[in-house]
PDB file of C-alpha atoms and ligand atoms in Angstrom:
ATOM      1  CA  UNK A   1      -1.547  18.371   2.526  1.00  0.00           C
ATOM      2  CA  UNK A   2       0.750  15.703   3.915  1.00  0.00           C
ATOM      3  CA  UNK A   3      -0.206  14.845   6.846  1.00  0.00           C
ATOM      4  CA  UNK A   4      -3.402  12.715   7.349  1.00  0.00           C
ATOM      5  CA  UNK A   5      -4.196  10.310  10.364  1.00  0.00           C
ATOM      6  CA  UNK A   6      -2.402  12.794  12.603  1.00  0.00           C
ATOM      7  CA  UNK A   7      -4.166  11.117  15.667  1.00  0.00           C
ATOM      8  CA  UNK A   8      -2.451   7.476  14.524  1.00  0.00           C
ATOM      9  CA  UNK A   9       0.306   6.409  15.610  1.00  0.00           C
ATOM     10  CA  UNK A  10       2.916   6.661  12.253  1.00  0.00           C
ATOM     11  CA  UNK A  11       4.853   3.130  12.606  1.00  0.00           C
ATOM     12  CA  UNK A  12       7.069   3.689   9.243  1.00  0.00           C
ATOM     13  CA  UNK A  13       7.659   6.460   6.552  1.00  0.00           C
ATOM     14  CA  UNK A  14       9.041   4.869   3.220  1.00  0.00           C
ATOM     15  CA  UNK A  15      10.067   6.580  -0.113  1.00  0.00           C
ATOM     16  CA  UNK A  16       6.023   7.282  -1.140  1.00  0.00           C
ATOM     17  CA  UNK A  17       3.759   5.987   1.444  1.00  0.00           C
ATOM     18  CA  UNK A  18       3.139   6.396   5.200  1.00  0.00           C
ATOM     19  CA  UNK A  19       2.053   3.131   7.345  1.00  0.00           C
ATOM     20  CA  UNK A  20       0.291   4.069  10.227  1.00  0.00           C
ATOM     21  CA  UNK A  21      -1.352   2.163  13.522  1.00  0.00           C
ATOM     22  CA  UNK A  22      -5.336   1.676  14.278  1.00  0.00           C
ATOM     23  CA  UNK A  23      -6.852   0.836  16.893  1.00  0.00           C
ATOM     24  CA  UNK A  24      -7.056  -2.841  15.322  1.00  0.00           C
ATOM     25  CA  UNK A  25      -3.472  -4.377  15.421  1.00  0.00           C
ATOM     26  CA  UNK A  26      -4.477  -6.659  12.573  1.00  0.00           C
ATOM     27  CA  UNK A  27      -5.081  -3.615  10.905  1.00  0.00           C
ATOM     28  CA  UNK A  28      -3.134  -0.564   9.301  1.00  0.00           C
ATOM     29  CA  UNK A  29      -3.745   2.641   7.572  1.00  0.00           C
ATOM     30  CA  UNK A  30      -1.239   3.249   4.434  1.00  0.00           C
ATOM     31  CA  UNK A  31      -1.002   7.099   3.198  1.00  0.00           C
ATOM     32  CA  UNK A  32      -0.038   8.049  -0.670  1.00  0.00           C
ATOM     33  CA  UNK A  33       2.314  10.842  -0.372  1.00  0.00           C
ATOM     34  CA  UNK A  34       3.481  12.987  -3.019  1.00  0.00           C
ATOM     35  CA  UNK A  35       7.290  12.366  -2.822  1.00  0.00           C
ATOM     36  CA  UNK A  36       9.229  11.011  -5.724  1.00  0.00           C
ATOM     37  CA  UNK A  37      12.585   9.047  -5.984  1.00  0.00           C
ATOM     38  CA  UNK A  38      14.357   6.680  -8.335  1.00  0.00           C
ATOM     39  CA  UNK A  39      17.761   5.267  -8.646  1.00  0.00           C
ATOM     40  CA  UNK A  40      17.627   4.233  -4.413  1.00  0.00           C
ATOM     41  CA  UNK A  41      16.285   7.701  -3.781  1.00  0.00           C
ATOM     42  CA  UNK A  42      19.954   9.159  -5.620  1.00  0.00           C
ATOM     43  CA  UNK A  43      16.975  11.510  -7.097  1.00  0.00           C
ATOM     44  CA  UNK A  44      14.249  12.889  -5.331  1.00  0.00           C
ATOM     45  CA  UNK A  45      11.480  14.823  -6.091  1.00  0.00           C
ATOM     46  CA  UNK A  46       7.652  15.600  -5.865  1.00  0.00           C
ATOM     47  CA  UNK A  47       4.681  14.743  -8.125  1.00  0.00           C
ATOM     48  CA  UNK A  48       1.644  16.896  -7.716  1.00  0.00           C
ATOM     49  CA  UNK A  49      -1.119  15.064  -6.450  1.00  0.00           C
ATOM     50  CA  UNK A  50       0.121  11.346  -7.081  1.00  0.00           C
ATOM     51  CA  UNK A  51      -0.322  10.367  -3.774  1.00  0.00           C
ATOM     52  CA  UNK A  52      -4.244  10.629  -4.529  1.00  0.00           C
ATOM     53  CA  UNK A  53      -4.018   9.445  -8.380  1.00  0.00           C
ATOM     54  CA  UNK A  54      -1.985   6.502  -7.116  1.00  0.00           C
ATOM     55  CA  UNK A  55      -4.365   5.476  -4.350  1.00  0.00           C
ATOM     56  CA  UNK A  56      -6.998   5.713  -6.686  1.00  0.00           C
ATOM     57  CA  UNK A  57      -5.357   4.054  -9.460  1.00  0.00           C
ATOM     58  CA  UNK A  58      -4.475   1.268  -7.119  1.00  0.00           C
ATOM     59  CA  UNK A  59      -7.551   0.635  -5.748  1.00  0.00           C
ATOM     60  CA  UNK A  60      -9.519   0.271  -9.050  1.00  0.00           C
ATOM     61  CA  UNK A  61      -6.428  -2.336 -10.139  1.00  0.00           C
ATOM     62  CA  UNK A  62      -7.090  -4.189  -6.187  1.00  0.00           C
ATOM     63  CA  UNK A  63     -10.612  -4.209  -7.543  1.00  0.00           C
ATOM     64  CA  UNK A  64     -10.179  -5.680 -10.860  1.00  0.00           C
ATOM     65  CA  UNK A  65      -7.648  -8.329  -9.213  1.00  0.00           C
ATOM     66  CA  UNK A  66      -9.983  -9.176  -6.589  1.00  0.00           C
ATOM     67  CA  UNK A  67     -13.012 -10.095  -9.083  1.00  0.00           C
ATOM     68  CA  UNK A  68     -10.638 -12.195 -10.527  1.00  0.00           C
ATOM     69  CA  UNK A  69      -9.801 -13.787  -7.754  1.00  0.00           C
ATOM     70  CA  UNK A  70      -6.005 -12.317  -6.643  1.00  0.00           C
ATOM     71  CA  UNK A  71      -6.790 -11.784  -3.125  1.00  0.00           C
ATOM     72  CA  UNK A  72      -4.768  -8.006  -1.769  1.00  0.00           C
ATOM     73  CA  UNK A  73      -4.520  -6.145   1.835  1.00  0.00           C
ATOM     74  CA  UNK A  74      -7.103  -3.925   0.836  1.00  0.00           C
ATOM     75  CA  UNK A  75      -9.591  -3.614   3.527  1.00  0.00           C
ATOM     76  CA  UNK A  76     -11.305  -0.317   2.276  1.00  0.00           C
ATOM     77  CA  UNK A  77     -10.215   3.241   0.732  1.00  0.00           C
ATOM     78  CA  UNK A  78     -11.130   6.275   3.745  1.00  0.00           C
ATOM     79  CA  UNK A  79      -9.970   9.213   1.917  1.00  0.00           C
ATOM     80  CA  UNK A  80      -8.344  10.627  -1.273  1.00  0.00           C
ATOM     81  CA  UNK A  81      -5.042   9.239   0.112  1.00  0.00           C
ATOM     82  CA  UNK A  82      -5.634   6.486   2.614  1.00  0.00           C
ATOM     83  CA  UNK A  83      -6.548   2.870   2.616  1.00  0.00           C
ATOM     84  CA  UNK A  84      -7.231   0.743   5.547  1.00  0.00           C
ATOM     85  CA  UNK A  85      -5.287  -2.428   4.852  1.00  0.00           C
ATOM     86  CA  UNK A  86      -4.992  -6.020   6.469  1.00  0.00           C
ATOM     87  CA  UNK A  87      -1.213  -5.947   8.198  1.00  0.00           C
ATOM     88  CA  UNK A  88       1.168  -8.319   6.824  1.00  0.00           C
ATOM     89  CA  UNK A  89       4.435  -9.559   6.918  1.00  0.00           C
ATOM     90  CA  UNK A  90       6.096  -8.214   4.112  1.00  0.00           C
ATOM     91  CA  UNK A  91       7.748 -10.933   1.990  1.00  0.00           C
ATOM     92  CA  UNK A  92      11.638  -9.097   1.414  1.00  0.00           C
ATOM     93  CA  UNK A  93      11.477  -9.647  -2.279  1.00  0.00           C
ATOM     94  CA  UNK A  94      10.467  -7.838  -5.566  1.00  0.00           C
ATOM     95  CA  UNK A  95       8.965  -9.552  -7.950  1.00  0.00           C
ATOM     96  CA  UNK A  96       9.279  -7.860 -11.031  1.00  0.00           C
ATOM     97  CA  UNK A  97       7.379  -9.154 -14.490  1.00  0.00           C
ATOM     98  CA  UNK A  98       8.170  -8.579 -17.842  1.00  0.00           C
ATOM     99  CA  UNK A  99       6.839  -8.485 -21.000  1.00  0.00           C
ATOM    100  CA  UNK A 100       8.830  -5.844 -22.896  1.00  0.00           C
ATOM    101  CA  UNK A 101      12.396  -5.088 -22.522  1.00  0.00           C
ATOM    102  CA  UNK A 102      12.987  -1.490 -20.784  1.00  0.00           C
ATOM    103  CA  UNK A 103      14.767  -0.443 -17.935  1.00  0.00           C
ATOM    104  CA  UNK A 104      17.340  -2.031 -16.026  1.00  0.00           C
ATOM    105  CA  UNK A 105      16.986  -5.564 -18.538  1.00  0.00           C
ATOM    106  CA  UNK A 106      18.340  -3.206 -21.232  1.00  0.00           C
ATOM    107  CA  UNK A 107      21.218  -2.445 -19.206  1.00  0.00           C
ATOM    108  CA  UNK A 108      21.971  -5.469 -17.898  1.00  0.00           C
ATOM    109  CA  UNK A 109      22.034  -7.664 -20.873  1.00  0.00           C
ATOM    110  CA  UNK A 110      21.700  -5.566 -23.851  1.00  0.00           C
ATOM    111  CA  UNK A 111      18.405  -6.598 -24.746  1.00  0.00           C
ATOM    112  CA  UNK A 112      17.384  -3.580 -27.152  1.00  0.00           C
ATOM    113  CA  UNK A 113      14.300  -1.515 -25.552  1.00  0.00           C
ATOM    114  CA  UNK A 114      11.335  -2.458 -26.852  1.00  0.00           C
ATOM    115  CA  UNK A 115      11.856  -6.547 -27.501  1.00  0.00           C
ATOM    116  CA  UNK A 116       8.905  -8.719 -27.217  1.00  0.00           C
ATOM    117  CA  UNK A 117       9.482 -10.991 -24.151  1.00  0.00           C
ATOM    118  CA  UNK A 118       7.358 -14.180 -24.729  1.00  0.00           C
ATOM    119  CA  UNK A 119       6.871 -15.810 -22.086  1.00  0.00           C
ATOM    120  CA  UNK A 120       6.968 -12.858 -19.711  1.00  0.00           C
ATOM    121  CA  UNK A 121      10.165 -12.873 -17.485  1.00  0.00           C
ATOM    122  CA  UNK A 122       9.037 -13.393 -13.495  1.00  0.00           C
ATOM    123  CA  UNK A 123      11.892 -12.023 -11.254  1.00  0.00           C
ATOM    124  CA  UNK A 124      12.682 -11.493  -7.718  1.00  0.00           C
ATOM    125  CA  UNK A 125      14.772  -8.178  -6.474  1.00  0.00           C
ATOM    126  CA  UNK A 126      16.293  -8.269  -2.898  1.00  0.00           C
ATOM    127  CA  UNK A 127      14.132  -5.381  -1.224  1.00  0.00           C
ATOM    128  CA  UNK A 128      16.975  -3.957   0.300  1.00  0.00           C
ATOM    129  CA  UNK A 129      18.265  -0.498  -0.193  1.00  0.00           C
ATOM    130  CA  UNK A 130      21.822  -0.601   1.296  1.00  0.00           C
ATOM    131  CA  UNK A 131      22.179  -3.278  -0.893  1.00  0.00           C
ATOM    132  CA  UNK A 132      20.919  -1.389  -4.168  1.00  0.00           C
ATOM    133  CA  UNK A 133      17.902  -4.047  -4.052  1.00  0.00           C
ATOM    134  CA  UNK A 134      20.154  -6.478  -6.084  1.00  0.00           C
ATOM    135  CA  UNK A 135      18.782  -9.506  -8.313  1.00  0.00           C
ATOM    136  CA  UNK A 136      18.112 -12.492  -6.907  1.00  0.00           C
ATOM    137  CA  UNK A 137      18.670 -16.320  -8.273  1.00  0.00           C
ATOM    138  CA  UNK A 138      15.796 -19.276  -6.714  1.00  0.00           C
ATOM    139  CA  UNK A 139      19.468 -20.524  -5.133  1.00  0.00           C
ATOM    140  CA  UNK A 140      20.409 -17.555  -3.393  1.00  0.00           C
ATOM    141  CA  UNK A 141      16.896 -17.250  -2.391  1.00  0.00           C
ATOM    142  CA  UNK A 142      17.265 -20.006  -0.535  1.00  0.00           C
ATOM    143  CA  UNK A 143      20.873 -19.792   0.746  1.00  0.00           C
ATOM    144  CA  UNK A 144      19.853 -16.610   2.185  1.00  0.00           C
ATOM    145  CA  UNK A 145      15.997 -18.326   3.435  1.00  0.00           C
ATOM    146  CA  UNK A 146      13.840 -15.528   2.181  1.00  0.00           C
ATOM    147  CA  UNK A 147      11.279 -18.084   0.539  1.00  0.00           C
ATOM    148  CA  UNK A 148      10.612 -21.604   0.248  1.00  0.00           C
ATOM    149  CA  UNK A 149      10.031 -23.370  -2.731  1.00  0.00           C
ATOM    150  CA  UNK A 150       6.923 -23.540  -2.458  1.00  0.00           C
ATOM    151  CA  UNK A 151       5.771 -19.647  -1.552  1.00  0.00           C
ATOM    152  CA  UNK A 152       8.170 -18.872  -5.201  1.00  0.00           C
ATOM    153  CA  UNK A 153       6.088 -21.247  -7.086  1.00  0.00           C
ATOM    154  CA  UNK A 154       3.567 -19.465  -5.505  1.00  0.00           C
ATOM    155  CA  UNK A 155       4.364 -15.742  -6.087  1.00  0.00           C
ATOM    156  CA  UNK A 156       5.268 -16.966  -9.671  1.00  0.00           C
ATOM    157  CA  UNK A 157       1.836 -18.382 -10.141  1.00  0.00           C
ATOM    158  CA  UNK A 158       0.349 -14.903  -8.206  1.00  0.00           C
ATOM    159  CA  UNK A 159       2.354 -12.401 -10.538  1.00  0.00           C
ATOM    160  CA  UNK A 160       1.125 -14.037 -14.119  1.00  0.00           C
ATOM    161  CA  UNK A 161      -1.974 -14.043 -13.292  1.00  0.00           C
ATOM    162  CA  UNK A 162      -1.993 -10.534 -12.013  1.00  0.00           C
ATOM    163  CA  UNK A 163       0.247 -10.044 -15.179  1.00  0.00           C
ATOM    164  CA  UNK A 164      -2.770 -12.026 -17.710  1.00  0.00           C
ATOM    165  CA  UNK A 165      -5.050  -9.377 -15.658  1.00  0.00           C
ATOM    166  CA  UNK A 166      -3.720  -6.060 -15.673  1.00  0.00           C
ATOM    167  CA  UNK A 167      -2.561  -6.857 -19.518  1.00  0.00           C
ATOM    168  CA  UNK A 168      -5.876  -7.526 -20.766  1.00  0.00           C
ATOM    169  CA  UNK A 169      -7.148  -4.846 -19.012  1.00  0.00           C
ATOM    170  CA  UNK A 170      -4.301  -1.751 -19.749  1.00  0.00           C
ATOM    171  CA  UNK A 171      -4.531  -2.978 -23.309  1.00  0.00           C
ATOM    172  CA  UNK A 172      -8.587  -2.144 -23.287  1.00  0.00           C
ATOM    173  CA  UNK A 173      -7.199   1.302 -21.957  1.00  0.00           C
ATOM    174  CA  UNK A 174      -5.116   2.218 -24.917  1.00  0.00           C
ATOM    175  CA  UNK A 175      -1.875   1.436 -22.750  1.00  0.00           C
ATOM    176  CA  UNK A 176       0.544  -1.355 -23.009  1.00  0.00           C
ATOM    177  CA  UNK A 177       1.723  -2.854 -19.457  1.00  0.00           C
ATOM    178  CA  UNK A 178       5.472  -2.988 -20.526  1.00  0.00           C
ATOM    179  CA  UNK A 179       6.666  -4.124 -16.814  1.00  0.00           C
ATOM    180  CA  UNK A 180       5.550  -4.102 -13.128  1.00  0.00           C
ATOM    181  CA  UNK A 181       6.968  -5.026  -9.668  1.00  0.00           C
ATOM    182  CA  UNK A 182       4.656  -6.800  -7.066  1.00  0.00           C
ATOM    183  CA  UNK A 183       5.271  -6.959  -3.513  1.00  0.00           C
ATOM    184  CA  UNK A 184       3.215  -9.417  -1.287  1.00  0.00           C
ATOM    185  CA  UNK A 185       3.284 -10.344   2.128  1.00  0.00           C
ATOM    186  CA  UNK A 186       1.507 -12.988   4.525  1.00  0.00           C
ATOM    187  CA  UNK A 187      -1.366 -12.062   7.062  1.00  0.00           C
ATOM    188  CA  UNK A 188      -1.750 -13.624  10.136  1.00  0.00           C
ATOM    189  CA  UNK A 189      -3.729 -16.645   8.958  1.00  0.00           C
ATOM    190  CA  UNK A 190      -0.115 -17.736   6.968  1.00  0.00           C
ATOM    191  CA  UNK A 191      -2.116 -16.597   3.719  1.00  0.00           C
ATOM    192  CA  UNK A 192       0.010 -14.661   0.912  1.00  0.00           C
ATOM    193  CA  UNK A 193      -1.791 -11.317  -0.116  1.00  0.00           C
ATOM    194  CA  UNK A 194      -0.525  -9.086  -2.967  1.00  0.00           C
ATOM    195  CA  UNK A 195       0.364  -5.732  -0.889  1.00  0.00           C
ATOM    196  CA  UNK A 196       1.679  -2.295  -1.267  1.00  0.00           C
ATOM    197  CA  UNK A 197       0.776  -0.525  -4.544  1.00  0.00           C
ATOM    198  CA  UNK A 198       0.282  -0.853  -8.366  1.00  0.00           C
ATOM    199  CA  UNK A 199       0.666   2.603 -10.370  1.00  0.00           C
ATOM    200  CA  UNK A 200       2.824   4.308 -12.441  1.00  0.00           C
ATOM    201  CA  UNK A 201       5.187   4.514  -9.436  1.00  0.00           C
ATOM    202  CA  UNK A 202       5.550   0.837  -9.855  1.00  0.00           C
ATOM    203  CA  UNK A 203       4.575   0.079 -13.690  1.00  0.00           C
ATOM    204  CA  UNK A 204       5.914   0.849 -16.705  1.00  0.00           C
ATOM    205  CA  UNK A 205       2.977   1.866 -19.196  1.00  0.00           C
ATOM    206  CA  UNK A 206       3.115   3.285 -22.569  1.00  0.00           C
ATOM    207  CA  UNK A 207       0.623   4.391 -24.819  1.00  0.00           C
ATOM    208  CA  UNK A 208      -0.060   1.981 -27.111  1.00  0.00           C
ATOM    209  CA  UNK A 209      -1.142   4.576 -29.628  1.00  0.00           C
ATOM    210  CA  UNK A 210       2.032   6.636 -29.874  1.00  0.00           C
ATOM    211  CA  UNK A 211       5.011   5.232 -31.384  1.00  0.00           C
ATOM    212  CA  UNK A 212       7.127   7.743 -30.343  1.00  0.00           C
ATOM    213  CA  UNK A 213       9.954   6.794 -27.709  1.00  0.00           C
ATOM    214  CA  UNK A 214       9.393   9.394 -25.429  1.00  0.00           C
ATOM    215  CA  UNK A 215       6.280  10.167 -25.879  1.00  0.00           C
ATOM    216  CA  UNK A 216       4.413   6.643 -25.342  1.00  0.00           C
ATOM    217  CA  UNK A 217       5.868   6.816 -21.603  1.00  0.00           C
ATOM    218  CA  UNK A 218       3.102   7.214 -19.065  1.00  0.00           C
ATOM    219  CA  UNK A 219       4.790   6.515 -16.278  1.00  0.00           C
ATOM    220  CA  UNK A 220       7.249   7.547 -13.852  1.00  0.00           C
ATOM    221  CA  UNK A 221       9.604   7.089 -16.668  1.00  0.00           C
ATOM    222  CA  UNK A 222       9.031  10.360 -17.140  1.00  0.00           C
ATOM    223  CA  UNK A 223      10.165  11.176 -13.554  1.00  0.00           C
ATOM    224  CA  UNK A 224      13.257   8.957 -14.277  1.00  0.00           C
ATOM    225  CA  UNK A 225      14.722  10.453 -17.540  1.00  0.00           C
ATOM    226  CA  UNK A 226      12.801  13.813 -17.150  1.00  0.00           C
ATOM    227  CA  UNK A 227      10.632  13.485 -19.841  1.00  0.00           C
ATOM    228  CA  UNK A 228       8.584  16.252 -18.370  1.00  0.00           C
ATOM    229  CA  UNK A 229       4.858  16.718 -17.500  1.00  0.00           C
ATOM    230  CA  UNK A 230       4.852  13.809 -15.259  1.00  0.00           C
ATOM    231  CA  UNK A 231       1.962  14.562 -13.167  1.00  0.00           C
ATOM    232  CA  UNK A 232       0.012  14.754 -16.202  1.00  0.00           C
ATOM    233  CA  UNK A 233       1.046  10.981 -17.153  1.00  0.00           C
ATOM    234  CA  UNK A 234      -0.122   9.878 -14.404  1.00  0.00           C
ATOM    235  CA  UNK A 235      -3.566  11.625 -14.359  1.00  0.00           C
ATOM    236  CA  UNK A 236      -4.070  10.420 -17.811  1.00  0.00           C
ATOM    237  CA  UNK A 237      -3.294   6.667 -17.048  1.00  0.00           C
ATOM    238  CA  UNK A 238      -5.877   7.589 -14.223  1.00  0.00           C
ATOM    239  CA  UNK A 239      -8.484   8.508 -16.468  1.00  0.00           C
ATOM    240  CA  UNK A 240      -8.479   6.014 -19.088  1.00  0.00           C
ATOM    241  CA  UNK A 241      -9.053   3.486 -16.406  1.00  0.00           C
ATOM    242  CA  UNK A 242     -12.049   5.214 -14.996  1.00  0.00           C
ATOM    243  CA  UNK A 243     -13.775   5.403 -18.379  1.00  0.00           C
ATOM    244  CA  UNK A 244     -12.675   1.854 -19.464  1.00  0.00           C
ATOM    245  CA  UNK A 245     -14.717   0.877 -15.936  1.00  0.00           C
ATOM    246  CA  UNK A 246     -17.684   3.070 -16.582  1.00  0.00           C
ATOM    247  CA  UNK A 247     -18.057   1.343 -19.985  1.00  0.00           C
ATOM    248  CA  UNK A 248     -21.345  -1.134 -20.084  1.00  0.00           C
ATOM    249  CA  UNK A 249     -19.356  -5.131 -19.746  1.00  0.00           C
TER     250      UNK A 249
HETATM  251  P1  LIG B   1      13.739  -1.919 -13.524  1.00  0.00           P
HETATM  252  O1  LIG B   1      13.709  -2.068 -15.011  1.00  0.00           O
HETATM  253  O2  LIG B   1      14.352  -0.630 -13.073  1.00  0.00           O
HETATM  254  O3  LIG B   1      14.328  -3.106 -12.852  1.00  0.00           O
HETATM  255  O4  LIG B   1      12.205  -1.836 -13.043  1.00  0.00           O
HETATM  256  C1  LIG B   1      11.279  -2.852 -13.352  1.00  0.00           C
HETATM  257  C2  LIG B   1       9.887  -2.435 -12.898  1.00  0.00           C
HETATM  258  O5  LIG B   1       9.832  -2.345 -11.486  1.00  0.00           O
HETATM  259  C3  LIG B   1       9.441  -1.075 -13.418  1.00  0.00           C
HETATM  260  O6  LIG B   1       8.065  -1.154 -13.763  1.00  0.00           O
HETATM  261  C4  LIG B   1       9.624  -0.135 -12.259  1.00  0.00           C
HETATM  262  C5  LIG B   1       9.431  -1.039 -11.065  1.00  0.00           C
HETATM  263  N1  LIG B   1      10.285  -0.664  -9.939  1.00  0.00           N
HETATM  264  C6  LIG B   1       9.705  -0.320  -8.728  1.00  0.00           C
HETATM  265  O7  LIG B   1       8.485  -0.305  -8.579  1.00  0.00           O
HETATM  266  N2  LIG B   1      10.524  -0.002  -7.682  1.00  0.00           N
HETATM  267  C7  LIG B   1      11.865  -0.011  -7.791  1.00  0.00           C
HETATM  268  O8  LIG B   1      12.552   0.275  -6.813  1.00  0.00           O
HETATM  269  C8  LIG B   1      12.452  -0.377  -9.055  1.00  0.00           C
HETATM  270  C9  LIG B   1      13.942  -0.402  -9.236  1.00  0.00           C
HETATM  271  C10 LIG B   1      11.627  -0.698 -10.096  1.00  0.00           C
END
């Protein structure tokens, strides 16, 4: 089943999601497919059913942001894999945050895997595949006008708090939010909405019960360095959410 909204008009097919048209310009219909890549889509695969564990996941983490105030695209979630959305311009920039050394810090600087990063590290990625989405310094940001000072202050300010959020609440799951990447853009009242997706596809989380290297990974870690059984990583990151919402507050 990958092809939903059939009678919408698709306007762009990226790596995991579908964007398609409604009859609202303001407002667009994104689909979760099951498609996997990493390193710039040098590997590809599929993950069984993350398109629907990843809209769900997301939405519950929209919810949770919302309450606190983070404000998203999220209109409302139609189906196991669709979400009406507000449209946006996309903002061309990662912003990554970190608050334990894995992945492409380690290889960059030699940071061991696994070092406690206080404060959390806030950075921005190009979001540019030709270029190999490269990082990005507040002067090049600039030279190349992507962002004022003012909307980086801004998405700094936007990713800690989402960062103090989904923390708090992954640690109440049994998981430890290791590192994330945000993506935001601006709707068509020049306000800056968090956008795209949070999930495994875009977190790493490991369970903060296991110890063991390989086998804390929940995410698509596992997809990465094929860990194996990465479906089931994700379903289980799924679940502990949903019964950490069902308990009484
Ligand atoms: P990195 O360590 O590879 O730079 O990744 C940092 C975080 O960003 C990690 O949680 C995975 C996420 N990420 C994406 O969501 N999309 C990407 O294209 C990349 C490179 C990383």
């Amino acid at each position: 089943m990958t092809n939903a909204s059939t009678d919408n008009q698709k306007l762009y097919e990226g790596k995991a999601k579908i964007i398609y048209a409604t009859d609202d310009p303001e407002v667009l219909i994104t689909y979760f497919k099951d498609d996997a890549t990493a390193f710039n889509a040098q590997k590809k695969g599929q993950i069984t059913n993350k398109g629907v564990v990843n809209c769900k996941i997301t939405t519950h983490l929209y919810g949770l942001l919302a309450q606190k105030g983070v404000q998203t695209h999220l209109l409302e979630t139609i189906s196991d894999r669709e979400m009406r959305v507000k449209r946006v311009a996309i903002v061309p920039l990662e912003v990554v945050v970190r608050n334990i050394a894995a992945g492409s810090l380690c290889k960059q600087t030699g940071l061991p895997l696994g070092t406690l990063l206080e404060p959390s590290l806030v950075e921005f990625y190009y979001k540019n595949d030709d270029l190999g989405d490269p990082l990005l310094t507040r002067d090049r940001i600039f030279a190349m006008d992507l962002a004022s000072a003012q909307q980086l202050d801004q998405l700094v300010a936007q990713a800690q708090q989402v960062n103090q959020v989904l923390s708090e609440f992954f640690i109440s799951c049994g998981i430890t939010l290791v590192d994330f990447k945000l993506e935001f853009g601006v709707d068509q009242a020049g306000q800056l909405l968090l956008a795209d997706e949070i999930s495994p596809d875009t977190c790493r989380l490991w369970d903060a019960n296991e110890a063991d290297e390989k086998k804390r990974v929940m995410d698509k870690d596992r997809f990465r360095q094929d860990l194996g059984d990465v479906a089931e990583g994700y379903q289980t990151v799924l679940s502990r959410i949903l019964t950490q919402l069902a308990q009484p507050s």
